[in-house]
Each structure stands twice: as structure tokens, then as C-alpha cells.
mmCIF file of N, CA and C in Angstrom:
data_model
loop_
_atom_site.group_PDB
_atom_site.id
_atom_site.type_symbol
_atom_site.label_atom_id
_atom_site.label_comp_id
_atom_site.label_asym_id
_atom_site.label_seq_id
_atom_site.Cartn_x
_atom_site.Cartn_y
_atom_site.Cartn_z
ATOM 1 N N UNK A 1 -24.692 69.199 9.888
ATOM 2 C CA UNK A 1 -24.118 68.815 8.625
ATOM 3 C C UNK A 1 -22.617 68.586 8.825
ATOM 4 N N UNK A 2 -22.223 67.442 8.116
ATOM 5 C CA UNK A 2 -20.829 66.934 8.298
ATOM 6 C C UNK A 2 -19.751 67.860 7.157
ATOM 7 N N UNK A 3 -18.704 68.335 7.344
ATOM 8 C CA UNK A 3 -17.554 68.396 6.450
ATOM 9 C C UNK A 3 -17.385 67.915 5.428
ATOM 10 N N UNK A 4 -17.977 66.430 4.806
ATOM 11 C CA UNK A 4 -18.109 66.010 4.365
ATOM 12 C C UNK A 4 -19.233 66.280 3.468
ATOM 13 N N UNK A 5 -20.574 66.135 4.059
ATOM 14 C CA UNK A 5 -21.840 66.621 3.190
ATOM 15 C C UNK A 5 -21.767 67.834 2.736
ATOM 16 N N UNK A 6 -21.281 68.211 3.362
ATOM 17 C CA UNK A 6 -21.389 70.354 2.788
ATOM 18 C C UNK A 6 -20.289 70.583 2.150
ATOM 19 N N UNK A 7 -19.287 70.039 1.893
ATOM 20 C CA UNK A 7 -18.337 70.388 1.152
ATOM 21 C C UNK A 7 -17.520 69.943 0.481
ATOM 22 N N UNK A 8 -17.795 68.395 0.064
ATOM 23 C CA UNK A 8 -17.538 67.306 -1.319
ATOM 24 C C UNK A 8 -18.356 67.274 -1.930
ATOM 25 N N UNK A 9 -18.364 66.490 -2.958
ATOM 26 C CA UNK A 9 -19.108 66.502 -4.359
ATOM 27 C C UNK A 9 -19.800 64.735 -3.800
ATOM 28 N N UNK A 10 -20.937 64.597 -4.522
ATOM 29 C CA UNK A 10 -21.649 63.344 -4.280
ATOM 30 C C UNK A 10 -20.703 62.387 -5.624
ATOM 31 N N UNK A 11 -20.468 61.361 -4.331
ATOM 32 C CA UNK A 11 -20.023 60.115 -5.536
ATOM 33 C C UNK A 11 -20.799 59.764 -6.707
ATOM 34 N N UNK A 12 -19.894 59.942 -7.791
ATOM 35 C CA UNK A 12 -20.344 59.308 -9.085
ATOM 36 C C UNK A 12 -20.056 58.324 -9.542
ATOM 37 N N UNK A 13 -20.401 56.878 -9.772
ATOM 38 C CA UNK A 13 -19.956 56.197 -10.349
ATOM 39 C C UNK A 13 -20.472 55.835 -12.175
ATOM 40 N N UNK A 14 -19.436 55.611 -12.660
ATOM 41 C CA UNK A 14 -18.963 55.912 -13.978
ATOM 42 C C UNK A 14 -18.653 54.281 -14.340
ATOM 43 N N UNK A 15 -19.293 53.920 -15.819
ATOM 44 C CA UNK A 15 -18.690 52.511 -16.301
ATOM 45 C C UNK A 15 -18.044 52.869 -17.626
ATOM 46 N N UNK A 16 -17.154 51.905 -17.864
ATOM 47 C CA UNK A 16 -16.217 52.007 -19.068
ATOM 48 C C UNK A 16 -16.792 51.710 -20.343
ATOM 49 N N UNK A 17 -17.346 51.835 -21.268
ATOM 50 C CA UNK A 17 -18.042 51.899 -22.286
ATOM 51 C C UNK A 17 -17.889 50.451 -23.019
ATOM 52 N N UNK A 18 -18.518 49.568 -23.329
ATOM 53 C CA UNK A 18 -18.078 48.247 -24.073
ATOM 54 C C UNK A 18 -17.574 47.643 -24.847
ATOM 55 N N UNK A 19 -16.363 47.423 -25.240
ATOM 56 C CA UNK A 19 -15.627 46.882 -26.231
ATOM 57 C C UNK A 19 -15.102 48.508 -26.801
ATOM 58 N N UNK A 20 -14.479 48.673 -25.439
ATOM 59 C CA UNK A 20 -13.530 50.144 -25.949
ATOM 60 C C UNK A 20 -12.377 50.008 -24.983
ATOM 61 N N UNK A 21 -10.851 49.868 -25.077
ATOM 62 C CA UNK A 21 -10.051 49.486 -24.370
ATOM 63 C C UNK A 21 -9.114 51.053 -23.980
ATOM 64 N N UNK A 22 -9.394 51.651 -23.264
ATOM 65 C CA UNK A 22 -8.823 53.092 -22.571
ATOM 66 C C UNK A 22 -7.958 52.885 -23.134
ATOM 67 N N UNK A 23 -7.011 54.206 -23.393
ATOM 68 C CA UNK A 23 -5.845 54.397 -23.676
ATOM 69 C C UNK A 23 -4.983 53.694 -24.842
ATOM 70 N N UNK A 24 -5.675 53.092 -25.559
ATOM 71 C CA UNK A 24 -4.916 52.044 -26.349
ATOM 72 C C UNK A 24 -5.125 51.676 -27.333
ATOM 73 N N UNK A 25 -4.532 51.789 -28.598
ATOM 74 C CA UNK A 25 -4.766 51.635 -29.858
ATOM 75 C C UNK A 25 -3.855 51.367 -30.533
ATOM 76 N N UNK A 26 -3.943 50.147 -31.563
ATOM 77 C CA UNK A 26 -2.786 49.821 -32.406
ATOM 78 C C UNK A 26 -2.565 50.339 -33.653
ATOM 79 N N UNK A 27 -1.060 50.703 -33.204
ATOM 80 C CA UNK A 27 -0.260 51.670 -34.620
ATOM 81 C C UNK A 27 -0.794 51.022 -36.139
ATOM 82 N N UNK A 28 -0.799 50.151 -35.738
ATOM 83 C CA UNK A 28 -0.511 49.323 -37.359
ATOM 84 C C UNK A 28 -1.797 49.350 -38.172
ATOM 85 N N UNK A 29 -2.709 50.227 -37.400
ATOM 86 C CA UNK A 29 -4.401 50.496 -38.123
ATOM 87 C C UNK A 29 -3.733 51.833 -38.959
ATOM 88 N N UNK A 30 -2.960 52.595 -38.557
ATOM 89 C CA UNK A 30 -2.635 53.862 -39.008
ATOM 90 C C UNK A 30 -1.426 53.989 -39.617
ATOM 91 N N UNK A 31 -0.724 53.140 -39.166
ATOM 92 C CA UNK A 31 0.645 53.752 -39.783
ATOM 93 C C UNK A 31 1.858 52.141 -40.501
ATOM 94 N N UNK A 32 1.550 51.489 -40.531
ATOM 95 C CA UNK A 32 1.724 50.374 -41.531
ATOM 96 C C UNK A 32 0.798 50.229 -42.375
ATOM 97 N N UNK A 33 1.646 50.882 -43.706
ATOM 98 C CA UNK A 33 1.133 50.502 -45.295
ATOM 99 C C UNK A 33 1.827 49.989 -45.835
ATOM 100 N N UNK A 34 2.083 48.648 -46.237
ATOM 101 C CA UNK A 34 2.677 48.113 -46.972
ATOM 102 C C UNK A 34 2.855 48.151 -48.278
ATOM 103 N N UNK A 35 1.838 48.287 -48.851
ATOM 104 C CA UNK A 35 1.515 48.615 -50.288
ATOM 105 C C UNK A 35 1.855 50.532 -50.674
ATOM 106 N N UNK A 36 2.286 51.362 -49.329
ATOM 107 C CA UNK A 36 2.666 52.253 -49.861
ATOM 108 C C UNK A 36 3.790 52.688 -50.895
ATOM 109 N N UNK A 37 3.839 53.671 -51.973
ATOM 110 C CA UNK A 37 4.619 53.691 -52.479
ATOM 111 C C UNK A 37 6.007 55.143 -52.606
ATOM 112 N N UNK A 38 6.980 55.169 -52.143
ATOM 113 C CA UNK A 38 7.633 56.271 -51.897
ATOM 114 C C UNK A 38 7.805 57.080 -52.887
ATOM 115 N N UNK A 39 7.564 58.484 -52.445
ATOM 116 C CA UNK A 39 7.848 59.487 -53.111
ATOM 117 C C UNK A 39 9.304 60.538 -53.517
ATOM 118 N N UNK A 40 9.189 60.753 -54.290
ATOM 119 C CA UNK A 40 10.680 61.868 -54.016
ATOM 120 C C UNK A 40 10.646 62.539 -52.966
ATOM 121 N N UNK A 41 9.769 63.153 -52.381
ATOM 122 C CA UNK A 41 9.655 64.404 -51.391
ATOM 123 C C UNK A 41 9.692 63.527 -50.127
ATOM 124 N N UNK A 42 9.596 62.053 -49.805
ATOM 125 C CA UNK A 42 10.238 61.394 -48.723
ATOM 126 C C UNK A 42 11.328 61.731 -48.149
ATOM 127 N N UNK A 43 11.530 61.142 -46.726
ATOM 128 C CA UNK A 43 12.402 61.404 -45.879
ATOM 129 C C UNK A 43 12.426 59.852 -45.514
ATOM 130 N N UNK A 44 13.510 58.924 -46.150
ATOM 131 C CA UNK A 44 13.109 57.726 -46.023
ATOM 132 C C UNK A 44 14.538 57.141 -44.760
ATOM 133 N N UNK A 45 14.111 55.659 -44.078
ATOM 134 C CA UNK A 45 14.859 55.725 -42.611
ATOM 135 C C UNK A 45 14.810 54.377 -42.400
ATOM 136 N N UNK A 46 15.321 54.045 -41.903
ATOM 137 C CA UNK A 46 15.728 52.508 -41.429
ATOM 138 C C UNK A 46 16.462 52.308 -40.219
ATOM 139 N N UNK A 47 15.043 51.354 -39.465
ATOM 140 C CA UNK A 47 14.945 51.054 -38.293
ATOM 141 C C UNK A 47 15.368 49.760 -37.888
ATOM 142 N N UNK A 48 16.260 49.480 -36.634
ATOM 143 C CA UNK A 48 16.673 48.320 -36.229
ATOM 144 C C UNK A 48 15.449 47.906 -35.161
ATOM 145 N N UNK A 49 14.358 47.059 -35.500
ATOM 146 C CA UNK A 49 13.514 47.092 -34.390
ATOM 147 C C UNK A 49 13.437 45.515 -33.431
ATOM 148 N N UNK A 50 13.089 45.515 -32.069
ATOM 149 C CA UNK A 50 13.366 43.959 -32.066
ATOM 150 C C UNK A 50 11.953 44.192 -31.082
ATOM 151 N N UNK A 51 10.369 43.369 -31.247
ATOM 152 C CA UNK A 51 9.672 43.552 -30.703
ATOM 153 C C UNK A 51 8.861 43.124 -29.138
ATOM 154 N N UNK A 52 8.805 43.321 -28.622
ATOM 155 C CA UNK A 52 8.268 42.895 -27.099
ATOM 156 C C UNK A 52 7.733 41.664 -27.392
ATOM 157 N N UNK A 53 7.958 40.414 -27.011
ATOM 158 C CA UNK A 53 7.231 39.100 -27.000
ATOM 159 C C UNK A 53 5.443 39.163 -26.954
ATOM 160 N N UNK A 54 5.298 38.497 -27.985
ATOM 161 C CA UNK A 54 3.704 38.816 -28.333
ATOM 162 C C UNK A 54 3.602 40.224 -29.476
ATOM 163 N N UNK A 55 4.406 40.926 -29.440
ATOM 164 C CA UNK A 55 3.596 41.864 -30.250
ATOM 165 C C UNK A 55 4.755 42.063 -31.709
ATOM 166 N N UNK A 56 3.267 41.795 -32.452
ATOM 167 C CA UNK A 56 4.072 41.298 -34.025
ATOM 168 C C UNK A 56 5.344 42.651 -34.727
ATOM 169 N N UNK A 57 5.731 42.262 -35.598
ATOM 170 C CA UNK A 57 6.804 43.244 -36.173
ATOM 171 C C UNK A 57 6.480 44.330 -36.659
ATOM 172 N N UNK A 58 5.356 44.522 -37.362
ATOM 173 C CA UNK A 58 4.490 45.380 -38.274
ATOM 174 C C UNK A 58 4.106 46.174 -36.986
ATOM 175 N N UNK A 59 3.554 45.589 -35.860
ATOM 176 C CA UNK A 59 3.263 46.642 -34.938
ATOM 177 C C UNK A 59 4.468 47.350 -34.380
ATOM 178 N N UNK A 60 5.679 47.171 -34.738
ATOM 179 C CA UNK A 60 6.901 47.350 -33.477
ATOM 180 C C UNK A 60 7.015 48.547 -34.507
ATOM 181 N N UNK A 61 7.115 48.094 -36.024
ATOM 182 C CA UNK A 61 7.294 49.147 -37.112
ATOM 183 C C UNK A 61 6.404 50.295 -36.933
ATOM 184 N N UNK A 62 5.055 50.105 -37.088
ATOM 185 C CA UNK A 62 4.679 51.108 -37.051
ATOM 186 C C UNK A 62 4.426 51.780 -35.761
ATOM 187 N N UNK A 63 4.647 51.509 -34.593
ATOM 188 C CA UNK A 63 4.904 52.182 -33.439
ATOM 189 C C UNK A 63 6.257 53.247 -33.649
ATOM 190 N N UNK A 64 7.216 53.011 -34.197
ATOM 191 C CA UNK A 64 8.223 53.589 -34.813
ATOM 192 C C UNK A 64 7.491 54.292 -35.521
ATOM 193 N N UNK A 65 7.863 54.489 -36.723
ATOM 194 C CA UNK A 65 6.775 55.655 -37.620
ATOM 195 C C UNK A 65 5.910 56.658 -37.174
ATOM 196 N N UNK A 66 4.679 55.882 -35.953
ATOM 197 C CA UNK A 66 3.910 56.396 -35.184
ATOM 198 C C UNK A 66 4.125 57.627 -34.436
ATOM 199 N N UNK A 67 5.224 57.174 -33.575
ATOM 200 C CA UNK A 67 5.775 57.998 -31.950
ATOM 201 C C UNK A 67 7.203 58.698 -32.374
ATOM 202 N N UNK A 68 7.514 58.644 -33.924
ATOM 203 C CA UNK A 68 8.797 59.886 -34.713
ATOM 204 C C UNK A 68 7.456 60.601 -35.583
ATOM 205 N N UNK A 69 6.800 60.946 -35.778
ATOM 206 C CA UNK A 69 5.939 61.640 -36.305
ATOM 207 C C UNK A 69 4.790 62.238 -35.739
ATOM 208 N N UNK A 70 3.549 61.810 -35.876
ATOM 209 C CA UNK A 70 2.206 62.581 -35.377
ATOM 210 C C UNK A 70 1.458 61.446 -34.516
ATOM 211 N N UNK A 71 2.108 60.261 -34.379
ATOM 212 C CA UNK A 71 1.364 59.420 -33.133
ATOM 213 C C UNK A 71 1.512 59.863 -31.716
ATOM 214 N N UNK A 72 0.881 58.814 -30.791
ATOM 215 C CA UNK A 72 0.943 59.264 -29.522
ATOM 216 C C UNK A 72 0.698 57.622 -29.196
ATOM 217 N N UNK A 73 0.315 57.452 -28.297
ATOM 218 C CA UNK A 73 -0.428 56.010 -27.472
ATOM 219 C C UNK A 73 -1.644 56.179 -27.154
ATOM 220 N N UNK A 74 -2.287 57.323 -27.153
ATOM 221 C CA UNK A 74 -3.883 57.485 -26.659
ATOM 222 C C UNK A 74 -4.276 58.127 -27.923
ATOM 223 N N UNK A 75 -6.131 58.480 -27.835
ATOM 224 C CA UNK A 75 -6.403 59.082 -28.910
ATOM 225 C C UNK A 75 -6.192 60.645 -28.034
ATOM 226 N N UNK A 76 -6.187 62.069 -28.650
ATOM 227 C CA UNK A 76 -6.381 62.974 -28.392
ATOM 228 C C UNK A 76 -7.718 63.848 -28.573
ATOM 229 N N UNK A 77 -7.952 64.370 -28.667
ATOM 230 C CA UNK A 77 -8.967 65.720 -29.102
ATOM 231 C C UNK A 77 -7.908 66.277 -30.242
ATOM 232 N N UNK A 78 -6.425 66.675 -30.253
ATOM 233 C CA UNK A 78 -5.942 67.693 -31.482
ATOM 234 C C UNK A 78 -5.879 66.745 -33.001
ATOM 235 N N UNK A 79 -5.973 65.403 -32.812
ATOM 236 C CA UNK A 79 -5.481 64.616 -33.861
ATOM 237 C C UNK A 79 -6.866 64.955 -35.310
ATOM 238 N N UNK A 80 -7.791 65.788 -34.843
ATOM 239 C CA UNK A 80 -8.801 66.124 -35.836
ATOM 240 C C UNK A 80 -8.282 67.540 -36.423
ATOM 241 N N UNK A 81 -7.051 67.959 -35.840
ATOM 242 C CA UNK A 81 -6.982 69.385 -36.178
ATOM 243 C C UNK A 81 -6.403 69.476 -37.388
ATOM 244 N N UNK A 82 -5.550 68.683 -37.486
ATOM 245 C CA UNK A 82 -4.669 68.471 -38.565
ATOM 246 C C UNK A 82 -4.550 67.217 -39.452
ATOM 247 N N UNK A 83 -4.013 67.506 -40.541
ATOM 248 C CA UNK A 83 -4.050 65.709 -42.250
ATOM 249 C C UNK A 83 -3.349 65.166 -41.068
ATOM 250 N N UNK A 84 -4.189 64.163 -40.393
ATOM 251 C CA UNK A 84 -3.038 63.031 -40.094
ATOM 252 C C UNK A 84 -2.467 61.834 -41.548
ATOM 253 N N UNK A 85 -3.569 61.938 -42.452
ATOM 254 C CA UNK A 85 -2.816 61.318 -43.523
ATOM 255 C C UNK A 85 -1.793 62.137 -43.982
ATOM 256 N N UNK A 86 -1.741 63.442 -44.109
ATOM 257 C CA UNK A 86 -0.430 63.911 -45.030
ATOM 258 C C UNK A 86 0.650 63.958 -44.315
ATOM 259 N N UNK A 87 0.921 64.271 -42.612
ATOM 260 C CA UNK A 87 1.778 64.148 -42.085
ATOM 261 C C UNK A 87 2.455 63.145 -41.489
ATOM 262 N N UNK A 88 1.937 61.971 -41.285
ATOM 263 C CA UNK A 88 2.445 60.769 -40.198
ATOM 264 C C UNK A 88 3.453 59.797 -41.543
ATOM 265 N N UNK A 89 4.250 59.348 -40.663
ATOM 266 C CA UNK A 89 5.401 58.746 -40.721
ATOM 267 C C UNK A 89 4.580 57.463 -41.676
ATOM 268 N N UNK A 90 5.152 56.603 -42.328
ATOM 269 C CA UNK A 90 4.484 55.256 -43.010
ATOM 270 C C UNK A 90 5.374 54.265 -42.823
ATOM 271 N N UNK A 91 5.628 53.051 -41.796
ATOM 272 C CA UNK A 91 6.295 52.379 -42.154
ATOM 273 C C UNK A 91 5.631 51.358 -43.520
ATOM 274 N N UNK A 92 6.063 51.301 -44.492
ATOM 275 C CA UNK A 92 6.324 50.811 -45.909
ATOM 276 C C UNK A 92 6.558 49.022 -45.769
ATOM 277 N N UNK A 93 7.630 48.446 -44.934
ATOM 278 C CA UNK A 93 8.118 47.777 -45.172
ATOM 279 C C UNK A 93 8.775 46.963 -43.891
ATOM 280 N N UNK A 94 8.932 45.779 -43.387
ATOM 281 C CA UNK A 94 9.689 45.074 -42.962
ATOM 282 C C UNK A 94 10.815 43.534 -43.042
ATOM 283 N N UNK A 95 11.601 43.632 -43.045
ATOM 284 C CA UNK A 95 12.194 42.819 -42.972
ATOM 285 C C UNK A 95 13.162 41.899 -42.219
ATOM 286 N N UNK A 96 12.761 40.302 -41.581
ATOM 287 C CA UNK A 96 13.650 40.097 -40.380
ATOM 288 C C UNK A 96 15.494 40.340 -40.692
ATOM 289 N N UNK A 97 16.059 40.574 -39.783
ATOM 290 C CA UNK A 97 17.663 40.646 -39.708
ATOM 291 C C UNK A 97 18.704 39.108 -40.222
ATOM 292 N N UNK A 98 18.684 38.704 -41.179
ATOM 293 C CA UNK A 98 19.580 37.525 -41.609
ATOM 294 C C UNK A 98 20.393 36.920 -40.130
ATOM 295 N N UNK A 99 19.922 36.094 -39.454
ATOM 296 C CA UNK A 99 21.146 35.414 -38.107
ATOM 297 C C UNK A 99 20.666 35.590 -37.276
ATOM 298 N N UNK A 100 19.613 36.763 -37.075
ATOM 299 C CA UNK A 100 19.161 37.258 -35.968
ATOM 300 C C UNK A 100 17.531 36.824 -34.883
ATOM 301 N N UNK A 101 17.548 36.367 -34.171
ATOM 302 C CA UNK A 101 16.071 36.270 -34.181
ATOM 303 C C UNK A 101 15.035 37.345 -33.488
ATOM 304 N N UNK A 102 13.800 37.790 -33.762
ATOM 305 C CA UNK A 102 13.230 38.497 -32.917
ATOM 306 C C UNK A 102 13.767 39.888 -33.526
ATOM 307 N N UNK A 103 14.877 40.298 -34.875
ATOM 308 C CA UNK A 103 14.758 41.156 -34.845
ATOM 309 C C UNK A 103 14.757 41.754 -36.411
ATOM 310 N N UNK A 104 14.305 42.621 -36.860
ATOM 311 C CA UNK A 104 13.438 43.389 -38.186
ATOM 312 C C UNK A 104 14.463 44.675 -38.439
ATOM 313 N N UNK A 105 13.993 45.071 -39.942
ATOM 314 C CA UNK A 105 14.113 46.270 -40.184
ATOM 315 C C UNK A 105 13.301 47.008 -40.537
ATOM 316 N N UNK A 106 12.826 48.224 -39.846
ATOM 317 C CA UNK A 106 11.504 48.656 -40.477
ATOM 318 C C UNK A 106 11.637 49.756 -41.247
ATOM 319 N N UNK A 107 11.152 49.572 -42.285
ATOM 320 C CA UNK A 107 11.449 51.062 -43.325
ATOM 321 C C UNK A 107 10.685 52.003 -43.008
ATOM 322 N N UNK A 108 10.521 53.303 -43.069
ATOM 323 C CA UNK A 108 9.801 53.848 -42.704
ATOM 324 C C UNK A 108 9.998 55.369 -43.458
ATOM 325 N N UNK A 109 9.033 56.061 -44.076
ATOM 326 C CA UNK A 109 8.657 56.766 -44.881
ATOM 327 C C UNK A 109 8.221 58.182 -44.283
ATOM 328 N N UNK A 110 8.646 59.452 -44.049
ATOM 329 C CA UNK A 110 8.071 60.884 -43.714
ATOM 330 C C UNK A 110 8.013 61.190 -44.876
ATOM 331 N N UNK A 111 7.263 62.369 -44.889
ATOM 332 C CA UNK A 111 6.525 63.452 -45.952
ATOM 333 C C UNK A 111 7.290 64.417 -45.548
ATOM 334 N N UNK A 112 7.903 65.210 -46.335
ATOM 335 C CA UNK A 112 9.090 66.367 -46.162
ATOM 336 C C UNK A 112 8.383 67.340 -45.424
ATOM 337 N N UNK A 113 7.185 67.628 -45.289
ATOM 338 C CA UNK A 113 6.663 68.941 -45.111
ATOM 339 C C UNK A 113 6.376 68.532 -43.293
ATOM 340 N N UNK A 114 6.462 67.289 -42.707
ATOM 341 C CA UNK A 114 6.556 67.119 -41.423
ATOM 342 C C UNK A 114 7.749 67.865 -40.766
ATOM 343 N N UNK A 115 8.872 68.305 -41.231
ATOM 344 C CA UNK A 115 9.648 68.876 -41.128
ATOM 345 C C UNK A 115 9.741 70.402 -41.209
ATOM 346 N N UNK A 116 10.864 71.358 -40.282
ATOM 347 C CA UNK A 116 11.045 72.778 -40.089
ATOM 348 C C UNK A 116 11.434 72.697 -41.630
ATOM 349 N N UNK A 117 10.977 73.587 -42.435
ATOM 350 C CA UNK A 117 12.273 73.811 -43.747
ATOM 351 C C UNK A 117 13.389 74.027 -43.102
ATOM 352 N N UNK A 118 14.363 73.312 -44.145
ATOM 353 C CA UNK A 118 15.964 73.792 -44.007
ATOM 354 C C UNK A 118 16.810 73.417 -42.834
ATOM 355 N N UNK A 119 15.946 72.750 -41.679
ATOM 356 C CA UNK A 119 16.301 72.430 -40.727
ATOM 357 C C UNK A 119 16.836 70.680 -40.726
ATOM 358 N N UNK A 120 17.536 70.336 -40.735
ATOM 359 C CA UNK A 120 17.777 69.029 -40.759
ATOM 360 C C UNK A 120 18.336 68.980 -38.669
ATOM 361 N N UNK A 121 18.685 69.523 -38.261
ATOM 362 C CA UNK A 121 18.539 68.993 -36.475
ATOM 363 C C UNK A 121 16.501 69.208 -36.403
ATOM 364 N N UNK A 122 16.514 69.690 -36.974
ATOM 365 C CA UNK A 122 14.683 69.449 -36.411
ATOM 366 C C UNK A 122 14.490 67.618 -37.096
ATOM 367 N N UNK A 123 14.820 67.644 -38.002
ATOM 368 C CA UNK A 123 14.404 66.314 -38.811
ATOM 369 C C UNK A 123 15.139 65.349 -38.030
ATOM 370 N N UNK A 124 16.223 65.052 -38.067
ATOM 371 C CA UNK A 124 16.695 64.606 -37.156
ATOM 372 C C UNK A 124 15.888 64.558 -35.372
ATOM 373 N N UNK A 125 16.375 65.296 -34.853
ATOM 374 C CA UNK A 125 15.357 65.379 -33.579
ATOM 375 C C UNK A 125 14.187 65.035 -33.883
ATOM 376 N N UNK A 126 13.496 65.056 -34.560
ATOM 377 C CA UNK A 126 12.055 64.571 -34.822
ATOM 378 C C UNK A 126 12.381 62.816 -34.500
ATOM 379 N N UNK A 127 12.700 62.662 -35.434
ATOM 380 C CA UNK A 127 13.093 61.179 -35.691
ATOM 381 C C UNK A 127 13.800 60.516 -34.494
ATOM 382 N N UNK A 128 14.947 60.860 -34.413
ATOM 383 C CA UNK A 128 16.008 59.633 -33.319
ATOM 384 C C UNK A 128 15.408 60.217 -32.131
ATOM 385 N N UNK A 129 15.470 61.700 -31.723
ATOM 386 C CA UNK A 129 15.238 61.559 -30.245
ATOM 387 C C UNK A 129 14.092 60.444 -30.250
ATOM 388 N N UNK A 130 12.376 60.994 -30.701
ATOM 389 C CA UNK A 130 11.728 60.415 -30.026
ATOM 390 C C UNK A 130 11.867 58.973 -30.068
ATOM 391 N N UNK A 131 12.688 58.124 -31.041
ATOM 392 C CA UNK A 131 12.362 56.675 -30.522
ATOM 393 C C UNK A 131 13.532 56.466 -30.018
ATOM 394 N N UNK A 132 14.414 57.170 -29.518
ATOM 395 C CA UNK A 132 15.263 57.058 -27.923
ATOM 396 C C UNK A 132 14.162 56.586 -26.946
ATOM 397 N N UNK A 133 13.500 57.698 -26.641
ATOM 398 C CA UNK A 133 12.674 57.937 -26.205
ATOM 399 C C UNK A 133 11.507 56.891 -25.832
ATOM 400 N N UNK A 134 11.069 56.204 -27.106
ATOM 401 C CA UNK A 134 9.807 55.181 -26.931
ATOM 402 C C UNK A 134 10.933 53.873 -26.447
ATOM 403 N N UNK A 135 12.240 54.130 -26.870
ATOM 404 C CA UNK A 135 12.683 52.540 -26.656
ATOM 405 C C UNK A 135 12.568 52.789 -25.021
ATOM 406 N N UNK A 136 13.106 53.986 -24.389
ATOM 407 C CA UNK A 136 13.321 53.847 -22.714
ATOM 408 C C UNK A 136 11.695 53.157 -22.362
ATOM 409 N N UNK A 137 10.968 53.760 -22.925
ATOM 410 C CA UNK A 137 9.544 53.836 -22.196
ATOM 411 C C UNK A 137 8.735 52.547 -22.154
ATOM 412 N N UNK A 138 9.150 51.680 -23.226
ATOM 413 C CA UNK A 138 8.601 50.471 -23.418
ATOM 414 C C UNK A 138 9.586 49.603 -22.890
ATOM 415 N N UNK A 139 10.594 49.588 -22.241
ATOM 416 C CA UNK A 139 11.878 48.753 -21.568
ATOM 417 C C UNK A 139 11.090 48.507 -20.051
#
């Protein structure tokens, strides 16, 4: 018996399931509502967004909203644990920049309770770091 037979695992091969694209799902199923309407208890924000060639504004928006709140880029297992409706970010609204081309403003809407009470560097940090953050990652 080889090193091999006695002490690896037998190859498995595995196919990707059909009309299911790994890792990848667009924000704008979840987190662009246009027709949403703001509340007092908002945490409301305005985004300078300018989007990757090919991918529309509404998606750039709600990728914003998305990845400062309870999004990610993949699905998880925890996203059943918790209201993703009561907590995630909403971008509301876009609008292109007057002069500018290629680039938007995206409004975008939190629910106060996404937030530490009393903490405004958590709210903050919530917000700007991570789309520091998504801008490095998508560059």
C-alpha cells in the first residue's frame, strides 16, 4: 500500500449547482428601496458614489448601505439570526452629481437601533470606516 492509498482521502468531485453564481449577490435585491420612506429614528447620510463601469448606480448605492450596515458580499449562515429588515442600511435615493459624469449621490437611511446607544464613534465607525474600506477593496 502506497502513502498515498492509506493515508489521503479518495477524490471527490463536486459540481456547482445550476443557475447559482458562488459568492455573489446583488445589493440592490436588499438594500435599494426607493419608495422607502424616512423615519425620525433614522440616521440619514450622503454618499459621493462613482460606479465601476457596467455596474448601475442603484447598485453602487446600495452596496454602500449594504457593506456600512449588515451586508457582506457572500450569503452567510448568521444572516438568519437576526431582522435583517430592521437593521440594514436603505439606500432611499439617488441622484447624478450636476457637471459630473459617472458620478451619484446616494442617500442612504440606518435605523438608530443599528447603533451602540450614546455612542456616536461607533456610528460613525460603522459607517465611514467600512466604506473606506469597500472603496480600497473594489479599486
Amino acid at each position: 500500500m502506497s502513502c498515498r492509498e492509506g493515508f489521503m482521502s479518495p477524490q471527490i468531485e463536486t459540481k456547482a449547482s445550476v443557475g447559482f453564481k458562488a459568492g455573489v449577490k446583488e445589493y440592490k435585491l436588499t438594500y435599494y428601496i426607493p419608495d422607502y420612506e424616512t423615519k425620525d429614528t433614522d440616521i440619514l447620510a450622503a454618499f459621493l458614489v462613482t460606479p465601476q463601469p457596467g455596474v448601475p448606480p442603484e447598485e453602487a448605492g446600495a452596496a454602500v448601505a449594504a457593506e456600512s450596515s449588515t451586508g457582506t458580499w457572500t450569503t452567510v449562515w448568521t444572516d438568519g439570526l437576526t431582522s435583517l429588515d430592521h437593521y440594514r442600511g436603505r439606500c432611499y435615493h439617488i441622484e447624478p452629481v450636476a457637471g459630473e459624469e459617472n458620478q451619484y449621490v446616494a442617500y442612504v437611511a440606518y435605523p438608530l437601533d443599528l447603533f451602540e446607544e450614546s455612542s456616536v464613534t461607533n456610528m460613525f465607525t460603522s459607517i465611514f470606516d467600512c466604506c473606506i474600506t469597500y472603496q480600497k477593496r473594489i479599486m
